[in-house]
Coordinates of C-alpha atoms in Angstrom, one line a residue:
W1 CA -22.9 35.8 -56.4
C2 CA -22.7 37.5 -53.0
Q3 CA -23.9 40.9 -54.2
S4 CA -27.6 41.2 -53.7
S5 CA -30.6 43.6 -53.5
K6 CA -33.0 43.8 -50.6
K7 CA -34.9 40.8 -52.0
D8 CA -31.9 38.5 -51.6
N9 CA -31.1 39.7 -48.1
K10 CA -30.8 36.1 -46.9
K11 CA -28.2 35.3 -49.5
A12 CA -26.2 38.3 -48.6
T13 CA -26.3 37.4 -44.9
L14 CA -24.9 33.9 -45.6
C15 CA -22.2 35.4 -47.8
R16 CA -21.3 37.8 -45.1
L17 CA -21.2 35.0 -42.5
A18 CA -18.9 33.0 -44.8
Y19 CA -16.7 36.0 -45.3
L20 CA -16.4 36.7 -41.6
N21 CA -15.7 33.0 -40.9
K22 CA -12.9 32.9 -43.5
P23 CA -10.0 33.1 -41.0
E24 CA -11.2 29.9 -39.4
L25 CA -11.4 28.0 -42.7
P26 CA -8.4 25.7 -41.8
I27 CA -10.1 24.8 -38.5
L28 CA -13.4 24.1 -40.2
M29 CA -11.6 21.9 -42.8
L30 CA -9.9 19.9 -40.0
G31 CA -13.4 19.4 -38.5
C32 CA -14.8 18.2 -41.8
I33 CA -11.9 15.8 -42.3
A34 CA -12.3 14.4 -38.8
A35 CA -16.1 14.0 -39.4
A36 CA -15.4 12.2 -42.7
I37 CA -12.9 9.8 -41.0
H38 CA -15.4 9.2 -38.2
G39 CA -18.1 8.5 -40.7
V40 CA -16.0 5.9 -42.5
M41 CA -15.1 4.1 -39.3
F42 CA -18.3 2.1 -38.8
P43 CA -18.6 0.7 -42.4
T44 CA -14.9 -0.1 -42.2
I45 CA -15.4 -2.0 -38.9
G46 CA -18.2 -4.0 -40.5
F47 CA -16.1 -4.8 -43.5
L48 CA -13.2 -5.9 -41.4
M49 CA -15.4 -7.9 -39.2
S50 CA -16.6 -9.9 -42.2
I51 CA -13.0 -10.6 -43.1
F52 CA -12.1 -11.4 -39.5
V53 CA -14.8 -14.1 -39.3
T54 CA -12.8 -16.1 -41.9
A55 CA -9.9 -16.3 -39.5
F56 CA -11.9 -18.8 -37.4
F57 CA -11.8 -21.3 -40.2
Q58 CA -8.0 -21.4 -40.5
P59 CA -5.8 -24.1 -39.0
L60 CA -4.8 -23.6 -35.3
D61 CA -1.3 -22.3 -35.9
Q62 CA -2.5 -19.6 -38.3
L63 CA -5.5 -18.8 -36.1
Q64 CA -3.2 -17.3 -33.4
K65 CA -1.4 -15.1 -35.9
S66 CA -4.6 -14.0 -37.5
A67 CA -6.3 -13.2 -34.2
N68 CA -3.3 -11.2 -33.1
F69 CA -3.2 -9.2 -36.3
W70 CA -7.0 -8.5 -36.3
S71 CA -7.0 -7.5 -32.7
L72 CA -4.2 -5.0 -33.4
I73 CA -6.2 -3.6 -36.3
Y74 CA -9.2 -3.1 -34.1
V75 CA -7.0 -1.4 -31.5
V76 CA -5.7 1.0 -34.2
I77 CA -9.2 1.7 -35.4
G78 CA -10.4 2.3 -31.8
S79 CA -7.5 4.7 -31.3
V80 CA -8.2 6.6 -34.4
S81 CA -11.9 6.8 -33.5
F82 CA -10.9 8.0 -30.0
L83 CA -9.0 10.9 -31.6
V84 CA -11.4 12.0 -34.4
S85 CA -14.7 11.6 -32.5
P86 CA -14.0 14.7 -30.3
A87 CA -12.2 16.5 -33.1
Q88 CA -15.3 16.5 -35.3
T89 CA -17.2 18.5 -32.7
C90 CA -14.3 20.5 -31.2
F91 CA -12.9 22.1 -34.3
P92 CA -16.3 23.6 -35.5
G93 CA -17.0 24.7 -31.9
V94 CA -13.7 26.6 -31.8
A95 CA -14.5 28.2 -35.2
G96 CA -18.0 29.2 -34.0
A97 CA -16.6 30.7 -30.8
Q98 CA -14.1 32.8 -32.8
L99 CA -17.0 34.0 -35.0
V100 CA -19.1 35.0 -32.0
K101 CA -16.1 36.8 -30.6
R102 CA -15.7 38.7 -33.9
F103 CA -19.4 39.6 -33.9
Q104 CA -19.2 40.9 -30.3
T105 CA -16.2 43.0 -31.2
M106 CA -17.8 44.4 -34.3
S107 CA -21.1 45.2 -32.4
F108 CA -19.2 46.9 -29.6
E109 CA -17.2 49.0 -32.1
R110 CA -20.4 50.0 -33.9
I111 CA -22.1 51.0 -30.7
I112 CA -19.1 53.0 -29.4
H113 CA -18.9 55.0 -32.7
Q114 CA -22.5 56.1 -32.6
E115 CA -23.7 59.6 -31.7
I116 CA -24.8 60.0 -28.1
S117 CA -28.4 60.7 -29.2
W118 CA -28.4 57.3 -30.9
L119 CA -28.2 55.7 -27.4
D120 CA -31.2 57.7 -26.2
D121 CA -33.5 56.5 -29.0
S122 CA -36.0 53.9 -27.7
E123 CA -35.3 51.6 -30.7
N124 CA -31.7 51.2 -29.7
S125 CA -32.0 50.6 -25.9

């Protein structure tokens, strides 16, 4: 589906971008996984908070155990969120930087291999 005529130039450009970004696919997948985990965090916190409220209606001896357990759960959730929140922006940023570096290298190679008269043309300066 990536072969196109001049009509489908946009489609071909996106396919070429995807092909050029292929080496960074594992990094992009890590970013997607981190974004999915971060997206699940807030509904999970809401759900756990609704369960945590029931701990207040327990007898006093169970209240201390329950409060310790739920505070530990919230510390774990906060720690996971602390790790995946920057990861969801860092990994795609690294992949984008590598893609830009690849574009710069390709552009420089194309310019270097041109005829000298190509550089004198007003369209190319």
